[in-house]
Coordinates of C-alpha atoms and ligand atoms in Angstrom, one line a residue:
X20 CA 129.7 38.3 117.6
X21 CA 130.4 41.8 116.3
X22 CA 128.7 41.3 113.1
X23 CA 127.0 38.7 111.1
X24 CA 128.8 35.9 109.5
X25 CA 128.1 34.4 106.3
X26 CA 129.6 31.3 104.4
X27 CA 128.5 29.5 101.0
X28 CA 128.8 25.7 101.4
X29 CA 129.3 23.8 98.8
X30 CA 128.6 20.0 99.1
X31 CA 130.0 17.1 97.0
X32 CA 132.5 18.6 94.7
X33 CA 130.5 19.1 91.7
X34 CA 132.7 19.9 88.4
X35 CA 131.1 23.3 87.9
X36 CA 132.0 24.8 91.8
X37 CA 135.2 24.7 90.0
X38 CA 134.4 25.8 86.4
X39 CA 132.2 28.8 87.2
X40 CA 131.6 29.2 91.0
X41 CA 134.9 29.7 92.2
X42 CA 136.0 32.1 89.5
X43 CA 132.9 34.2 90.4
X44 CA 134.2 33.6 94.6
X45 CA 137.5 34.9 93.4
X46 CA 136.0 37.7 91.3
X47 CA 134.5 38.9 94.5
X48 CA 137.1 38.2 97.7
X49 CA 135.1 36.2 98.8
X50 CA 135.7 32.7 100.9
X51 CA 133.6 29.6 100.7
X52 CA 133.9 26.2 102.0
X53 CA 133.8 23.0 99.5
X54 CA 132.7 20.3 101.0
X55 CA 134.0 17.2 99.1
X56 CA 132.4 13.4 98.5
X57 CA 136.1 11.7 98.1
X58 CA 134.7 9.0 95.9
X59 CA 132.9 11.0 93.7
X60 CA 135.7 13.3 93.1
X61 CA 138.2 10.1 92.7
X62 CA 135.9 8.9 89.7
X63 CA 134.5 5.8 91.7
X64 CA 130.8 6.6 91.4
X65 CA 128.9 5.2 88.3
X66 CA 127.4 8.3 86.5
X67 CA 124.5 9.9 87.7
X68 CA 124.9 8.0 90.9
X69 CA 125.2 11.2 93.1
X70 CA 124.2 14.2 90.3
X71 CA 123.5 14.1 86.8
X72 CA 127.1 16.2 86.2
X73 CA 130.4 15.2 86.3
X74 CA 132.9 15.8 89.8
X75 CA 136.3 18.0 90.1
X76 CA 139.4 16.0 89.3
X77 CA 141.6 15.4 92.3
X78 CA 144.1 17.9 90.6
X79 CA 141.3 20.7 90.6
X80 CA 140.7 20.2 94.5
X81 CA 144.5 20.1 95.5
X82 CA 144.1 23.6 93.5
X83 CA 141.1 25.7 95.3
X84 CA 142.9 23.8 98.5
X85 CA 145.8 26.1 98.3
X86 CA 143.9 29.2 98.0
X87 CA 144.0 30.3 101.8
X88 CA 140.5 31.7 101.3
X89 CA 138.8 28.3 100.5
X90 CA 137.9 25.9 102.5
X91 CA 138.1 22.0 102.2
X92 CA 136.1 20.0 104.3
X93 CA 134.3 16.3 104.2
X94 CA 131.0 15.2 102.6
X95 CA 131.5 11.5 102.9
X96 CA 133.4 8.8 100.9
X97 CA 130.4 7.2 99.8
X98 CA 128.2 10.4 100.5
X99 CA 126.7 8.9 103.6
X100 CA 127.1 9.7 107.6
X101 CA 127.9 6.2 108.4
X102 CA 130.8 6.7 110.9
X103 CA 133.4 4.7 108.6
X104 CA 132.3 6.6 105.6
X105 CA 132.8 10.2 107.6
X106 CA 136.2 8.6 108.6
X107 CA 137.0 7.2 105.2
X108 CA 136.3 10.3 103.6
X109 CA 138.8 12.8 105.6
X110 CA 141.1 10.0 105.8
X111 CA 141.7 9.5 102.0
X112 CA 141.2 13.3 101.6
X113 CA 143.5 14.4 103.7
X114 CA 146.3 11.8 102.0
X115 CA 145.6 12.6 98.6
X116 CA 145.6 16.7 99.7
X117 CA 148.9 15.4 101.5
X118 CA 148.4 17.3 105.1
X119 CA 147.5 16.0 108.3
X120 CA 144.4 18.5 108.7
X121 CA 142.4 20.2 106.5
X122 CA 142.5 23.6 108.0
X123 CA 144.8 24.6 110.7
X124 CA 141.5 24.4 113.3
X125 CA 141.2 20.3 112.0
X126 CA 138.6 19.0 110.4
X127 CA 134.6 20.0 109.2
X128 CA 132.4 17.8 108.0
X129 CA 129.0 18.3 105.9
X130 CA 126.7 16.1 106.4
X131 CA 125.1 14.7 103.1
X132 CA 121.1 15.1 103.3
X133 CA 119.5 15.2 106.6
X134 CA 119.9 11.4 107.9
X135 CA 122.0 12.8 110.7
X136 CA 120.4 15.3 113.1
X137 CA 121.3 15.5 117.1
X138 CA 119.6 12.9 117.9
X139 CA 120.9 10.2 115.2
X140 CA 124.5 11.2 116.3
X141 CA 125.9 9.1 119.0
X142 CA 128.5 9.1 121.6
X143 CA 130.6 6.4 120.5
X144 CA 130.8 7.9 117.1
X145 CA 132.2 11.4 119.1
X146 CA 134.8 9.5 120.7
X147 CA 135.9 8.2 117.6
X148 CA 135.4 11.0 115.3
X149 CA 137.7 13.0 118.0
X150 CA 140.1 10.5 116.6
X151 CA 140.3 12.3 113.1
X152 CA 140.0 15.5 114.6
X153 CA 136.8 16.4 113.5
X154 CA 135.7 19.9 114.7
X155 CA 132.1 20.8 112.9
X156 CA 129.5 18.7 111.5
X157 CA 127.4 20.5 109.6
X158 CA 124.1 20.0 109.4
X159 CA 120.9 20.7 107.7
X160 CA 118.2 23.2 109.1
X161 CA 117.2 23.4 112.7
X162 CA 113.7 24.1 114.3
X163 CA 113.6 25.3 117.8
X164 CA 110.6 27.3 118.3
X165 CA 106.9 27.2 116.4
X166 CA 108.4 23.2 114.6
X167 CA 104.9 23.0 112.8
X168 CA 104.3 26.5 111.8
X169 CA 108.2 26.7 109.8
X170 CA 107.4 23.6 108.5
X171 CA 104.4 24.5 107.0
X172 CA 106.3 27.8 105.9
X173 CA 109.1 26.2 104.4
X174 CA 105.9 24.4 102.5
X175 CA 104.7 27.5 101.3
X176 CA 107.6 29.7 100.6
X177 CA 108.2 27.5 97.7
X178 CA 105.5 28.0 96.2
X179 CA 104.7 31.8 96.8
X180 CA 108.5 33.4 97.1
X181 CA 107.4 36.0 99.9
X182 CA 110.4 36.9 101.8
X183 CA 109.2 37.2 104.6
X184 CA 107.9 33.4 104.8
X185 CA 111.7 32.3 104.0
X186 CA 113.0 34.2 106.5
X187 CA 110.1 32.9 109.0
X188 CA 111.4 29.1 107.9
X189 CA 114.8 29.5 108.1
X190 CA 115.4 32.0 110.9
X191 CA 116.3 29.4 113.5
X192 CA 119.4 28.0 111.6
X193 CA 121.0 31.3 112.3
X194 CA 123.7 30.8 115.2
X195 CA 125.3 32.9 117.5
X196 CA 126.3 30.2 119.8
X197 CA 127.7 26.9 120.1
X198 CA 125.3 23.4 119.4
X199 CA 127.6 20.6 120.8
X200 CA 129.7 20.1 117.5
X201 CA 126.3 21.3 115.1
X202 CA 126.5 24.1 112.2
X203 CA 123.1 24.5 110.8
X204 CA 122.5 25.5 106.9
X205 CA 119.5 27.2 104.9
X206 CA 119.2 25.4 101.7
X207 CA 119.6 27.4 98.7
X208 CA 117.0 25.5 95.8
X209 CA 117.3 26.6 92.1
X210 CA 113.6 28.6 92.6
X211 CA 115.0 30.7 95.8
X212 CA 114.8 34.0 94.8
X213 CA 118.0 37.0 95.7
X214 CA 115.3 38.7 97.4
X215 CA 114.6 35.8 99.9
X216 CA 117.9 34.7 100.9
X217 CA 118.7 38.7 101.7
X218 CA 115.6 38.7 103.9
X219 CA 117.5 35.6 105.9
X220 CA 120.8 37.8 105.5
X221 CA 119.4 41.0 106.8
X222 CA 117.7 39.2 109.5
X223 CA 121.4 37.5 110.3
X224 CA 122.9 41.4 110.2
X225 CA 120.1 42.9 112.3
X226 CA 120.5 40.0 115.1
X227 CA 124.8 39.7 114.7
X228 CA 124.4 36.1 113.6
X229 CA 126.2 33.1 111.8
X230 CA 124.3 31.9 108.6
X231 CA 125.7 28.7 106.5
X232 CA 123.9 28.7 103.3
X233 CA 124.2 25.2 101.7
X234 CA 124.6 25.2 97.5
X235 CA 125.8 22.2 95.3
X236 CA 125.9 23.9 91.8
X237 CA 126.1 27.3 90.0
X238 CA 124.8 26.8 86.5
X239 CA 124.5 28.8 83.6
X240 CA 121.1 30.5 82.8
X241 CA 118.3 27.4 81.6
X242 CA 120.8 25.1 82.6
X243 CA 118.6 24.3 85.7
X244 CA 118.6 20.1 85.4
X245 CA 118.7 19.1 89.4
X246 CA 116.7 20.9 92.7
X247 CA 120.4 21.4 93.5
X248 CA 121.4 23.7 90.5
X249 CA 121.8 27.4 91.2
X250 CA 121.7 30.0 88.1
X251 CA 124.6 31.6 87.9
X252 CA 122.7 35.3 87.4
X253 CA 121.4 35.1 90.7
X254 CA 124.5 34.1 92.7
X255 CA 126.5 36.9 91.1
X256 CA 123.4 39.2 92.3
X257 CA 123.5 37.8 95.8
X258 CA 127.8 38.0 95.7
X259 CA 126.6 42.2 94.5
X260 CA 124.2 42.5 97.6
X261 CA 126.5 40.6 99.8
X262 CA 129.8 42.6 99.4
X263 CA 127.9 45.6 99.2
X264 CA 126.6 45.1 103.1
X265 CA 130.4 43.5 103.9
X266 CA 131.8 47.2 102.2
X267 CA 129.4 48.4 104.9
X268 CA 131.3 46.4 107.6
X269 CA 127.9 44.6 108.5
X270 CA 128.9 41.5 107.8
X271 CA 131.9 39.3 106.6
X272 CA 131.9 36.5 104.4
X273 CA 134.0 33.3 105.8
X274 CA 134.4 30.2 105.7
X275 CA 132.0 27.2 107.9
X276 CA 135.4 26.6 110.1
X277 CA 135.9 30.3 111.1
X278 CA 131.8 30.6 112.0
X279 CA 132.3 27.9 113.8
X280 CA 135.5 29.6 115.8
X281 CA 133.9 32.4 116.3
X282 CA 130.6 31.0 118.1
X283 CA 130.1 31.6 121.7
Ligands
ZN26 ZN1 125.8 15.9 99.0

């Protein structure tokens, strides 16, 4: 890759990635791909079954879907990785969105939590998931050198906020090449700090690499109610320090299907 690639990720199609993230994404130029749990957004989960907040109408995501620099991709009917649910979930999307793919490429799909990994995923659920046209599954973080000592640094980073431990934890789940069908993701938590995700970002520049980072709210300031919630004073700092290295031409921001298009 010439540069480094980076994408926000937003999983289940939470009410306020309408409401106040993607105003902010527009504010800035800058693509993202929501990744939507069908059922949730259809009003079929009882409340607080997935998240304490209310989902995007239907309406809302037909919406950010014709804005050519969002992208919509699968979290699940049900928010699971059962094969039928994955299905289920692109399936009804893609008829109430009215196309036959979600992006020109075909399909993504986030995985929900971290049930499915490499090893979970099977070959009868390739040959059927090549049915729907599924391109990417997206997963959570990867480990392929020193398991034990990012594990205990993932441990510790979120308690002491050094940079340098975050970027130690998550360097791995930066990409530059091809994993089978795998994206990995960084998870952002409400207590990650700007400074440690741009210690994962300027790692990504230095080495030319793909980083996913995976959010599921921006909130407003004390609004912090889940793990998942993101303050929205802090993403609009990390959009700032993000555009300001893209300006640079040292990275782009993009969407999960063109990282994974660009991959070796
Ligand atoms: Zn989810």
């Amino acid at each position: 890759m010439e540069k480094a690639l980076i994408n926000f990720s937003f999983d289940d199609g939470r009410l306020n990635n309408y409401t106040i993230a993607y105003p902010i994404l527009k504010r800035f130029k800058c693509p993202a791909t929501f990744n939507i749990t069908t059922g949730f957004v259809k009003g079929e989960f009882k409340p607080g079954e997935l998240t304490y907040g209310p989902p995007m109408t239907m309406d809302m995501v037909k919406e950010v879907f014709q804005d050519p620099t969002i992208e919509i991709a699968g979290h699940g009917y049900w928010h699971n990785n059962s094969l039928k649910d994955i299905i289920e979930g692109i399936v009804t999307l893609k008829g109430e969105l009215g196309v036959e793919k979600l992006t020109s490429y075909g399909n993504g799909f986030a995985s929900p939590g971290t049930g499915l990994n490499k090893d979970t995923y099977k070959k009868d659920m390739e040959i059927e998931l090549e049915h729907i046209d599924l391109t990417y599954i997206r997963l959570s973080l990867r480990n392929m050198s020193m398991k034990r000592i990012r594990s205990l640094a993932r441990k510790a980073s979120r308690i002491l906020h050094w940079p340098f431990l975050y970027r130690l934890a998550y360097k791995d789940t930066l990409m530059d090449e091809h994993d089978d069908k795998f994206l990995y993701s960084i998870p952002v938590l409400s207590s990650i700090t700007v400074k440690e995700i741009m210690a994962i970002i300027n790692q990504a520049v230095m080495d030319k690499k793909a980083c996913v980072l995976m959010l599921h709210s921006i909130v407003e300031k004390n609004a912090v109610c889940d793990p998942w919630d993101y303050e929205v004073d802090k993403f609009i700092k990390l959009l700032q320090e993000l555009t300001m290295l893209q300006d640079k031409g040292l990275l782009r921001l993009t969407t999960s299907m063109d990282i994974f298009k660009n991959l070796r």
